[in-house]
PDB file of C-alpha atoms in Angstrom:
ATOM      1  CA  MET A   1       0.000   0.000   0.000  1.00 40.00           C
ATOM      2  CA  VAL A   2       1.269   3.473  -0.883  1.00 44.00           C
ATOM      3  CA  LYS A   3       2.388   5.481   2.114  1.00 48.00           C
ATOM      4  CA  SER A   4      -0.275   8.002   3.063  1.00 44.00           C
ATOM      5  CA  LEU A   5      -0.020  11.542   1.794  1.00 49.00           C
ATOM      6  CA  ALA A   6      -1.822  12.890   4.837  1.00 42.00           C
ATOM      7  CA  LYS A   7       0.228  15.690   6.327  1.00 46.00           C
ATOM      8  CA  PRO A   8       1.805  14.968   9.688  1.00 40.00           C
ATOM      9  CA  LYS A   9       0.407  17.371  12.266  1.00 37.00           C
ATOM     10  CA  GLN A  10       3.797  18.939  12.878  1.00 38.00           C
ATOM     11  CA  LEU A  11       4.612  19.433   9.174  1.00 37.00           C
ATOM     12  CA  LYS A  12       4.835  23.037   8.068  1.00 44.00           C
ATOM     13  CA  THR A  13       2.340  23.983   5.400  1.00 42.00           C
ATOM     14  CA  SER A  14       2.681  26.604   2.710  1.00 46.00           C
ATOM     15  CA  LYS A  15       1.818  30.136   3.895  1.00 51.00           C
ATOM     16  CA  HIS A  16       1.170  31.259   0.336  1.00 49.00           C
ATOM     17  CA  VAL A  17      -2.284  32.753  -0.307  1.00 56.00           C
ATOM     18  CA  GLY A  18      -3.857  32.115  -3.697  1.00 62.00           C
ATOM     19  CA  PRO A  19      -3.443  29.404  -6.330  1.00 77.00           C
ATOM     20  CA  SER A  20      -0.710  26.990  -5.266  1.00 90.00           C
ATOM     21  CA  VAL A  21       2.255  26.082  -7.453  1.00 95.00           C
ATOM     22  CA  GLY A  22       3.987  22.738  -7.104  1.00 96.00           C
ATOM     23  CA  LEU A  23       7.302  21.472  -8.434  1.00 97.00           C
ATOM     24  CA  ALA A  24       7.807  17.902  -9.621  1.00 97.00           C
ATOM     25  CA  LEU A  25      11.549  17.300  -9.939  1.00 97.00           C
ATOM     26  CA  GLY A  26      12.372  14.201 -11.917  1.00 93.00           C
ATOM     27  CA  GLY A  27      15.141  11.643 -11.930  1.00 91.00           C
ATOM     28  CA  GLY A  28      17.832  11.177 -14.533  1.00 87.00           C
ATOM     29  CA  GLY A  29      21.202  10.882 -12.863  1.00 87.00           C
ATOM     30  CA  ALA A  30      23.617  13.657 -13.805  1.00 88.00           C
ATOM     31  CA  ARG A  31      20.977  15.161 -16.077  1.00 90.00           C
ATOM     32  CA  GLY A  32      19.235  16.185 -12.865  1.00 92.00           C
ATOM     33  CA  LEU A  33      21.753  19.001 -12.517  1.00 94.00           C
ATOM     34  CA  ALA A  34      19.550  20.726 -15.096  1.00 95.00           C
ATOM     35  CA  HIS A  35      17.148  21.303 -12.190  1.00 97.00           C
ATOM     36  CA  ILE A  36      19.604  23.903 -10.863  1.00 96.00           C
ATOM     37  CA  GLY A  37      19.436  25.983 -14.037  1.00 95.00           C
ATOM     38  CA  ALA A  38      15.681  25.677 -14.348  1.00 96.00           C
ATOM     39  CA  LEU A  39      15.075  26.715 -10.746  1.00 95.00           C
ATOM     40  CA  LYS A  40      17.443  29.675 -11.107  1.00 94.00           C
ATOM     41  CA  ILE A  41      15.291  31.006 -13.940  1.00 95.00           C
ATOM     42  CA  LEU A  42      12.058  30.267 -12.085  1.00 94.00           C
ATOM     43  CA  SER A  43      13.326  32.085  -8.982  1.00 92.00           C
ATOM     44  CA  GLN A  44      13.830  35.247 -11.029  1.00 92.00           C
ATOM     45  CA  THR A  45      10.094  35.424 -11.737  1.00 92.00           C
ATOM     46  CA  GLY A  46       9.169  35.762  -8.069  1.00 90.00           C
ATOM     47  CA  ILE A  47       6.727  32.853  -8.319  1.00 91.00           C
ATOM     48  CA  LYS A  48       6.228  31.279  -4.904  1.00 92.00           C
ATOM     49  CA  ILE A  49       6.412  27.491  -4.632  1.00 95.00           C
ATOM     50  CA  SER A  50       3.865  25.798  -2.370  1.00 96.00           C
ATOM     51  CA  TYR A  51       4.805  22.116  -2.725  1.00 97.00           C
ATOM     52  CA  ILE A  52       7.751  20.034  -3.922  1.00 98.00           C
ATOM     53  CA  ALA A  53       7.992  16.366  -4.883  1.00 98.00           C
ATOM     54  CA  GLY A  54      11.259  14.790  -5.971  1.00 97.00           C
ATOM     55  CA  THR A  55      12.426  11.495  -7.390  1.00 96.00           C
ATOM     56  CA  SER A  56      16.052  10.276  -7.417  1.00 94.00           C
ATOM     57  CA  ILE A  57      18.343  13.273  -8.077  1.00 95.00           C
ATOM     58  CA  GLY A  58      15.180  15.379  -8.069  1.00 96.00           C
ATOM     59  CA  ALA A  59      14.808  14.355  -4.420  1.00 97.00           C
ATOM     60  CA  ILE A  60      18.251  15.814  -3.667  1.00 97.00           C
ATOM     61  CA  ILE A  61      17.560  19.120  -5.408  1.00 97.00           C
ATOM     62  CA  GLY A  62      14.010  19.268  -4.065  1.00 97.00           C
ATOM     63  CA  ALA A  63      15.077  18.651  -0.472  1.00 98.00           C
ATOM     64  CA  TRP A  64      17.753  21.348  -0.704  1.00 97.00           C
ATOM     65  CA  LEU A  65      15.174  23.823  -2.017  1.00 96.00           C
ATOM     66  CA  ALA A  66      12.497  22.812   0.501  1.00 97.00           C
ATOM     67  CA  LEU A  67      14.918  23.333   3.398  1.00 97.00           C
ATOM     68  CA  GLY A  68      15.614  26.877   2.236  1.00 95.00           C
ATOM     69  CA  GLN A  69      19.321  26.198   1.713  1.00 92.00           C
ATOM     70  CA  PRO A  70      21.256  28.731  -0.434  1.00 88.00           C
ATOM     71  CA  PHE A  71      20.943  27.518  -3.987  1.00 84.00           C
ATOM     72  CA  ASP A  72      24.105  29.220  -5.169  1.00 89.00           C
ATOM     73  CA  LYS A  73      26.057  27.104  -2.660  1.00 91.00           C
ATOM     74  CA  LEU A  74      24.744  23.895  -4.248  1.00 91.00           C
ATOM     75  CA  GLU A  75      25.581  25.197  -7.704  1.00 92.00           C
ATOM     76  CA  GLU A  76      29.111  26.122  -6.632  1.00 92.00           C
ATOM     77  CA  LEU A  77      29.624  22.675  -5.151  1.00 91.00           C
ATOM     78  CA  CYS A  78      28.436  20.894  -8.295  1.00 90.00           C
ATOM     79  CA  LEU A  79      30.579  23.103 -10.540  1.00 91.00           C
ATOM     80  CA  THR A  80      33.693  21.859  -8.727  1.00 90.00           C
ATOM     81  CA  PHE A  81      33.179  18.350 -10.076  1.00 85.00           C
ATOM     82  CA  ASP A  82      35.503  17.161 -12.793  1.00 82.00           C
ATOM     83  CA  ARG A  83      35.762  13.570 -13.993  1.00 78.00           C
ATOM     84  CA  SER A  84      38.385  12.683 -11.388  1.00 82.00           C
ATOM     85  CA  LYS A  85      36.553  14.296  -8.465  1.00 81.00           C
ATOM     86  CA  ALA A  86      33.209  12.785  -9.480  1.00 79.00           C
ATOM     87  CA  TRP A  87      34.832   9.349  -9.514  1.00 80.00           C
ATOM     88  CA  ARG A  88      36.438   9.852  -6.111  1.00 84.00           C
ATOM     89  CA  GLN A  89      33.264  11.360  -4.636  1.00 83.00           C
ATOM     90  CA  PHE A  90      30.783   8.698  -5.713  1.00 87.00           C
ATOM     91  CA  VAL A  91      32.474   5.469  -6.818  1.00 84.00           C
ATOM     92  CA  ASP A  92      33.245   2.638  -4.405  1.00 86.00           C
ATOM     93  CA  ILE A  93      33.040  -0.812  -5.929  1.00 88.00           C
ATOM     94  CA  GLY A  94      30.623  -3.061  -4.070  1.00 80.00           C
ATOM     95  CA  ASN A  95      30.010  -6.768  -3.693  1.00 83.00           C
ATOM     96  CA  PRO A  96      28.799  -7.957  -7.138  1.00 82.00           C
ATOM     97  CA  ARG A  97      26.260 -10.196  -5.404  1.00 82.00           C
ATOM     98  CA  TYR A  98      24.382  -7.099  -4.260  1.00 84.00           C
ATOM     99  CA  SER A  99      25.267  -4.003  -6.312  1.00 87.00           C
ATOM    100  CA  PHE A 100      27.926  -2.496  -8.526  1.00 85.00           C
ATOM    101  CA  LEU A 101      28.600   0.287  -5.992  1.00 88.00           C
ATOM    102  CA  ALA A 102      28.884  -0.183  -2.249  1.00 88.00           C
ATOM    103  CA  GLY A 103      27.116   3.157  -1.804  1.00 87.00           C
ATOM    104  CA  GLN A 104      29.095   4.320   1.225  1.00 92.00           C
ATOM    105  CA  LYS A 105      30.612   7.315  -0.588  1.00 93.00           C
ATOM    106  CA  ILE A 106      27.235   8.439  -1.863  1.00 93.00           C
ATOM    107  CA  LYS A 107      25.768   7.970   1.604  1.00 95.00           C
ATOM    108  CA  LYS A 108      28.532  10.153   3.055  1.00 95.00           C
ATOM    109  CA  PHE A 109      27.871  12.841   0.433  1.00 94.00           C
ATOM    110  CA  VAL A 110      24.101  12.860   1.105  1.00 96.00           C
ATOM    111  CA  ASN A 111      24.672  13.010   4.860  1.00 96.00           C
ATOM    112  CA  GLN A 112      27.028  15.966   4.366  1.00 94.00           C
ATOM    113  CA  LEU A 113      24.293  17.763   2.451  1.00 95.00           C
ATOM    114  CA  PHE A 114      21.424  17.119   4.866  1.00 97.00           C
ATOM    115  CA  GLY A 115      22.912  15.954   8.157  1.00 95.00           C
ATOM    116  CA  ARG A 116      20.148  15.331  10.701  1.00 96.00           C
ATOM    117  CA  LYS A 117      17.525  17.402   8.894  1.00 97.00           C
ATOM    118  CA  GLN A 118      13.971  16.100   9.164  1.00 98.00           C
ATOM    119  CA  PHE A 119      10.947  16.713   6.969  1.00 98.00           C
ATOM    120  CA  THR A 120       9.609  18.954   9.727  1.00 97.00           C
ATOM    121  CA  ASP A 121      12.553  21.313   9.084  1.00 98.00           C
ATOM    122  CA  CYS A 122      11.314  22.069   5.576  1.00 98.00           C
ATOM    123  CA  GLN A 123      10.124  25.578   4.736  1.00 97.00           C
ATOM    124  CA  ILE A 124       8.154  24.159   1.799  1.00 97.00           C
ATOM    125  CA  PRO A 125       6.196  20.888   2.171  1.00 97.00           C
ATOM    126  CA  LEU A 126       8.221  18.094   0.580  1.00 98.00           C
ATOM    127  CA  ALA A 127       7.494  14.578  -0.660  1.00 98.00           C
ATOM    128  CA  ILE A 128      10.199  12.142  -1.767  1.00 98.00           C
ATOM    129  CA  VAL A 129       9.327   9.172  -3.965  1.00 97.00           C
ATOM    130  CA  ALA A 130      10.783   5.672  -3.653  1.00 97.00           C
ATOM    131  CA  THR A 131       9.677   2.182  -4.732  1.00 95.00           C
ATOM    132  CA  ASP A 132       8.961  -0.837  -2.538  1.00 96.00           C
ATOM    133  CA  LEU A 133      11.211  -3.619  -3.848  1.00 95.00           C
ATOM    134  CA  ALA A 134       8.892  -6.346  -2.539  1.00 95.00           C
ATOM    135  CA  ASN A 135       5.750  -5.331  -4.410  1.00 94.00           C
ATOM    136  CA  GLY A 136       6.746  -2.537  -6.818  1.00 92.00           C
ATOM    137  CA  GLN A 137       4.413  -0.012  -5.238  1.00 94.00           C
ATOM    138  CA  GLU A 138       5.108   3.688  -4.954  1.00 94.00           C
ATOM    139  CA  VAL A 139       6.215   4.868  -1.515  1.00 96.00           C
ATOM    140  CA  ILE A 140       5.805   8.563  -0.728  1.00 97.00           C
ATOM    141  CA  LEU A 141       8.073   9.657   2.109  1.00 97.00           C
ATOM    142  CA  ARG A 142       7.086  12.714   4.143  1.00 97.00           C
ATOM    143  CA  GLN A 143       8.326  12.006   7.646  1.00 96.00           C
ATOM    144  CA  GLY A 144      11.623  11.286   9.351  1.00 97.00           C
ATOM    145  CA  SER A 145      15.160  11.727   8.062  1.00 97.00           C
ATOM    146  CA  ILE A 146      15.544  13.545   4.768  1.00 98.00           C
ATOM    147  CA  ALA A 147      18.935  11.925   4.123  1.00 98.00           C
ATOM    148  CA  GLN A 148      17.443   8.446   4.528  1.00 97.00           C
ATOM    149  CA  ALA A 149      14.550   9.284   2.212  1.00 98.00           C
ATOM    150  CA  VAL A 150      16.935  10.667  -0.418  1.00 98.00           C
ATOM    151  CA  LEU A 151      19.159   7.584  -0.222  1.00 97.00           C
ATOM    152  CA  ALA A 152      16.122   5.374  -0.811  1.00 97.00           C
ATOM    153  CA  SER A 153      14.966   7.465  -3.756  1.00 97.00           C
ATOM    154  CA  ILE A 154      18.358   7.333  -5.517  1.00 95.00           C
ATOM    155  CA  ALA A 155      18.990   3.588  -4.996  1.00 94.00           C
ATOM    156  CA  ILE A 156      19.126   2.618  -8.679  1.00 89.00           C
ATOM    157  CA  PRO A 157      18.661  -1.169  -8.967  1.00 88.00           C
ATOM    158  CA  GLY A 158      21.930  -2.948  -9.585  1.00 86.00           C
ATOM    159  CA  LEU A 159      23.972   0.207  -9.197  1.00 87.00           C
ATOM    160  CA  LEU A 160      23.264   0.907  -5.516  1.00 91.00           C
ATOM    161  CA  PRO A 161      21.978  -1.396  -2.771  1.00 93.00           C
ATOM    162  CA  PRO A 162      18.350  -1.062  -1.631  1.00 94.00           C
ATOM    163  CA  VAL A 163      17.751   1.018   1.508  1.00 96.00           C
ATOM    164  CA  LYS A 164      15.968  -0.638   4.417  1.00 95.00           C
ATOM    165  CA  LEU A 165      13.468   1.798   5.880  1.00 92.00           C
ATOM    166  CA  ASN A 166      10.466   1.032   8.085  1.00 88.00           C
ATOM    167  CA  ARG A 167      11.063  -2.715   7.721  1.00 90.00           C
ATOM    168  CA  ARG A 168      11.000  -2.753   3.936  1.00 93.00           C
ATOM    169  CA  TYR A 169      13.594  -2.429   1.204  1.00 96.00           C
ATOM    170  CA  LEU A 170      13.249   0.649  -0.984  1.00 97.00           C
ATOM    171  CA  ILE A 171      14.774   1.416  -4.385  1.00 95.00           C
ATOM    172  CA  ASP A 172      14.907   4.279  -6.883  1.00 93.00           C
ATOM    173  CA  GLY A 173      11.639   6.177  -7.131  1.00 91.00           C
ATOM    174  CA  GLY A 174      12.256   6.436 -10.860  1.00 87.00           C
ATOM    175  CA  SER A 175      11.405   2.754 -11.163  1.00 85.00           C
ATOM    176  CA  ILE A 176       7.753   3.697 -10.839  1.00 86.00           C
ATOM    177  CA  ASN A 177       7.380   7.497 -10.913  1.00 90.00           C
ATOM    178  CA  ILE A 178      10.358   9.225 -12.474  1.00 88.00           C
ATOM    179  CA  THR A 179       8.601  12.609 -12.865  1.00 91.00           C
ATOM    180  CA  PRO A 180       6.324  12.841  -9.790  1.00 93.00           C
ATOM    181  CA  ALA A 181       3.712  15.261 -11.124  1.00 92.00           C
ATOM    182  CA  SER A 182       0.961  12.984  -9.839  1.00 91.00           C
ATOM    183  CA  VAL A 183       2.377  13.280  -6.309  1.00 94.00           C
ATOM    184  CA  VAL A 184       2.388  17.081  -6.474  1.00 94.00           C
ATOM    185  CA  ALA A 185      -1.225  16.941  -7.673  1.00 91.00           C
ATOM    186  CA  GLN A 186      -2.143  14.817  -4.637  1.00 91.00           C
ATOM    187  CA  LEU A 187      -0.400  17.307  -2.361  1.00 93.00           C
ATOM    188  CA  GLY A 188      -2.855  19.940  -3.578  1.00 91.00           C
ATOM    189  CA  ALA A 189      -0.981  22.019  -6.148  1.00 92.00           C
ATOM    190  CA  GLN A 190      -3.248  23.798  -8.607  1.00 91.00           C
ATOM    191  CA  ILE A 191      -0.423  24.467 -11.043  1.00 93.00           C
ATOM    192  CA  ILE A 192       2.253  21.824 -11.534  1.00 94.00           C
ATOM    193  CA  ILE A 193       5.646  22.553 -13.061  1.00 96.00           C
ATOM    194  CA  ALA A 194       7.124  19.155 -13.888  1.00 95.00           C
ATOM    195  CA  MET A 195      10.794  18.696 -14.816  1.00 94.00           C
ATOM    196  CA  ASP A 196      10.937  15.723 -17.180  1.00 90.00           C
ATOM    197  CA  LEU A 197      14.547  14.578 -17.624  1.00 88.00           C
ATOM    198  CA  SER A 198      13.767  11.524 -19.709  1.00 79.00           C
ATOM    199  CA  VAL A 199      15.349  10.987 -23.106  1.00 75.00           C
ATOM    200  CA  GLN A 200      13.927   9.209 -26.092  1.00 63.00           C
ATOM    201  CA  PRO A 201      15.314   5.683 -26.341  1.00 57.00           C
ATOM    202  CA  SER A 202      17.893   5.520 -29.136  1.00 57.00           C
ATOM    203  CA  ALA A 203      16.455   4.287 -32.418  1.00 52.00           C
ATOM    204  CA  HIS A 204      19.664   2.493 -33.324  1.00 50.00           C
ATOM    205  CA  PHE A 205      23.242   1.933 -32.251  1.00 55.00           C
ATOM    206  CA  GLN A 206      26.266   2.707 -34.381  1.00 58.00           C
ATOM    207  CA  THR A 207      28.065  -0.341 -33.000  1.00 65.00           C
ATOM    208  CA  LYS A 208      26.980  -3.583 -31.380  1.00 71.00           C
ATOM    209  CA  PRO A 209      25.467  -2.780 -27.939  1.00 72.00           C
ATOM    210  CA  THR A 210      27.706  -3.471 -24.972  1.00 72.00           C
ATOM    211  CA  LEU A 211      26.471  -4.837 -21.649  1.00 71.00           C
ATOM    212  CA  PHE A 212      26.523  -1.290 -20.264  1.00 65.00           C
ATOM    213  CA  THR A 213      24.608   0.352 -23.134  1.00 69.00           C
ATOM    214  CA  THR A 214      22.086  -2.494 -23.220  1.00 74.00           C
ATOM    215  CA  LEU A 215      21.299  -2.118 -19.509  1.00 71.00           C
ATOM    216  CA  VAL A 216      21.068   1.669 -19.735  1.00 68.00           C
ATOM    217  CA  GLN A 217      18.881   1.505 -22.847  1.00 69.00           C
ATOM    218  CA  ALA A 218      16.547  -1.038 -21.244  1.00 72.00           C
ATOM    219  CA  TYR A 219      16.178   1.064 -18.092  1.00 67.00           C
ATOM    220  CA  THR A 220      15.591   4.169 -20.230  1.00 69.00           C
ATOM    221  CA  ILE A 221      12.728   2.445 -22.046  1.00 70.00           C
ATOM    222  CA  ILE A 222      11.121   1.400 -18.768  1.00 71.00           C
ATOM    223  CA  ARG A 223      11.433   4.892 -17.299  1.00 67.00           C
ATOM    224  CA  GLU A 224      10.036   6.510 -20.455  1.00 69.00           C
ATOM    225  CA  GLN A 225       6.917   4.362 -20.174  1.00 69.00           C
ATOM    226  CA  SER A 226       6.660   5.308 -16.495  1.00 69.00           C
ATOM    227  CA  VAL A 227       6.660   9.007 -17.403  1.00 69.00           C
ATOM    228  CA  LYS A 228       3.836   8.531 -19.909  1.00 69.00           C
ATOM    229  CA  TYR A 229       1.776   6.545 -17.409  1.00 68.00           C
ATOM    230  CA  GLN A 230       2.192   8.958 -14.500  1.00 66.00           C
ATOM    231  CA  LEU A 231       1.522  12.088 -16.558  1.00 68.00           C
ATOM    232  CA  ALA A 232      -1.600  10.452 -17.982  1.00 69.00           C
ATOM    233  CA  LYS A 233      -2.968  10.270 -14.425  1.00 67.00           C
ATOM    234  CA  ILE A 234      -3.573  14.014 -14.431  1.00 69.00           C
ATOM    235  CA  LYS A 235      -4.438  14.353 -18.101  1.00 58.00           C
ATOM    236  CA  SER A 236      -8.016  15.308 -17.271  1.00 52.00           C
ATOM    237  CA  ASP A 237      -6.724  18.532 -15.687  1.00 51.00           C
ATOM    238  CA  ARG A 238      -3.879  19.109 -18.124  1.00 48.00           C
ATOM    239  CA  GLN A 239      -4.243  22.890 -18.271  1.00 50.00           C
ATOM    240  CA  ARG A 240      -2.532  23.120 -14.886  1.00 84.00           C
ATOM    241  CA  LEU A 241       0.391  20.863 -15.886  1.00 90.00           C
ATOM    242  CA  ILE A 242       3.436  22.523 -17.420  1.00 93.00           C
ATOM    243  CA  ILE A 243       6.102  20.043 -18.497  1.00 92.00           C
ATOM    244  CA  VAL A 244       9.666  21.346 -18.751  1.00 95.00           C
ATOM    245  CA  ARG A 245      11.913  19.136 -20.914  1.00 92.00           C
ATOM    246  CA  PRO A 246      15.591  19.966 -21.323  1.00 92.00           C
ATOM    247  CA  VAL A 247      17.066  18.639 -24.571  1.00 88.00           C
ATOM    248  CA  PHE A 248      19.847  16.148 -23.846  1.00 84.00           C
ATOM    249  CA  ASP A 249      22.370  14.511 -26.146  1.00 72.00           C
ATOM    250  CA  ASP A 250      21.944  10.829 -25.342  1.00 64.00           C
ATOM    251  CA  ILE A 251      21.328   8.271 -22.640  1.00 59.00           C
ATOM    252  CA  ILE A 252      24.957   8.238 -21.514  1.00 63.00           C
ATOM    253  CA  ASP A 253      24.415  11.766 -20.126  1.00 68.00           C
ATOM    254  CA  THR A 254      23.079   9.965 -17.056  1.00 74.00           C
ATOM    255  CA  PHE A 255      26.581   9.452 -15.671  1.00 76.00           C
ATOM    256  CA  GLN A 256      28.363  12.665 -16.695  1.00 83.00           C
ATOM    257  CA  PHE A 257      28.546  14.391 -13.323  1.00 85.00           C
ATOM    258  CA  ASP A 258      31.535  16.362 -14.611  1.00 85.00           C
ATOM    259  CA  GLN A 259      29.282  18.258 -17.056  1.00 88.00           C
ATOM    260  CA  THR A 260      27.501  20.459 -14.506  1.00 91.00           C
ATOM    261  CA  ALA A 261      27.798  23.715 -16.471  1.00 93.00           C
ATOM    262  CA  LYS A 262      26.330  22.070 -19.560  1.00 92.00           C
ATOM    263  CA  PHE A 263      23.341  20.658 -17.693  1.00 93.00           C
ATOM    264  CA  ILE A 264      22.649  23.908 -15.836  1.00 95.00           C
ATOM    265  CA  LYS A 265      22.544  25.752 -19.166  1.00 95.00           C
ATOM    266  CA  LEU A 266      20.151  23.185 -20.639  1.00 95.00           C
ATOM    267  CA  GLY A 267      17.890  23.594 -17.599  1.00 96.00           C
ATOM    268  CA  GLU A 268      17.909  27.375 -17.980  1.00 96.00           C
ATOM    269  CA  GLU A 269      17.014  27.128 -21.663  1.00 97.00           C
ATOM    270  CA  ALA A 270      14.195  24.676 -20.999  1.00 97.00           C
ATOM    271  CA  MET A 271      12.601  26.813 -18.278  1.00 97.00           C
ATOM    272  CA  ARG A 272      12.815  29.967 -20.394  1.00 97.00           C
ATOM    273  CA  ARG A 273      10.918  28.159 -23.162  1.00 97.00           C
ATOM    274  CA  ARG A 274       8.119  27.216 -20.768  1.00 96.00           C
ATOM    275  CA  LEU A 275       7.810  30.451 -18.765  1.00 96.00           C
ATOM    276  CA  PRO A 276       5.071  31.826 -21.060  1.00 95.00           C
ATOM    277  CA  ALA A 277       3.008  28.705 -20.323  1.00 93.00           C
ATOM    278  CA  VAL A 278       3.602  29.120 -16.575  1.00 93.00           C
ATOM    279  CA  ARG A 279       2.536  32.765 -16.673  1.00 91.00           C
ATOM    280  CA  GLN A 280      -0.526  31.877 -18.752  1.00 90.00           C
ATOM    281  CA  ALA A 281      -1.579  29.263 -16.215  1.00 89.00           C
ATOM    282  CA  LEU A 282      -1.113  31.704 -13.343  1.00 89.00           C
ATOM    283  CA  ALA A 283      -3.079  34.404 -15.151  1.00 87.00           C
ATOM    284  CA  LYS A 284      -5.865  31.942 -15.857  1.00 84.00           C
ATOM    285  CA  LEU A 285      -6.288  31.347 -12.155  1.00 79.00           C
ATOM    286  CA  GLY A 286      -6.241  35.074 -11.391  1.00 66.00           C
ATOM    287  CA  LYS A 287      -2.860  35.110  -9.646  1.00 54.00           C
ATOM    288  CA  ILE A 288      -1.242  37.773 -11.851  1.00 53.00           C
TER     289      ILE A 288
END
């Protein structure tokens, strides 16, 4: 059963008066750094965000934003990554029986970002999406440790070990809801700005697929179908859904954490293209 979306009594709620705007920040590995550029542009409009839902790397960016942390600090940190630093920061080979990466370095990084922060520390109500490994159901996390919730949401099957939380094993939220617009809708947002970081599966390969490209391509296909399914859930009220899609090069972008500047620029460009639609939606509801 999906974890209840009912707000804990102690959870802060949005103080914004008027039509509420929610952010759905999607997963996509390193491509998720495009969230930084998109949110920079959105912040310049003065639009107030009432709710945030994040999946995978979108959970990291969303939690940082919800906690009111300085966004320029996160950008500066990400811009320091080069290929060597990204490898040292995130890669620790695990036991092949369980996962490619041990996950201890990533756990250390996430704990450095969020420490002991709890969902009750958020300035903007936050939901983080994970998947129950036992039954494949969506799990929406809104209580407890933010770091633990993030680690569950980014636990890509095969790459990172599942995270045991509340007596169940959780994996990447992108396995079932890679762009959590439906979660933001359930939270109560009247206008949903959804960052879709999916890429179209490659139509062909120039050379014979390797084990790596085959696995990535297969996972990309699955996630693309997940996006279509989840967005269709709110199709009946589509006028309030604004999808922001950065244009990426290929599926291998997923692992290029040394390309922060490139992804930030793509996020900026994507949000600029969709700002007229955001403003139109706000005007339609009498906000501006």
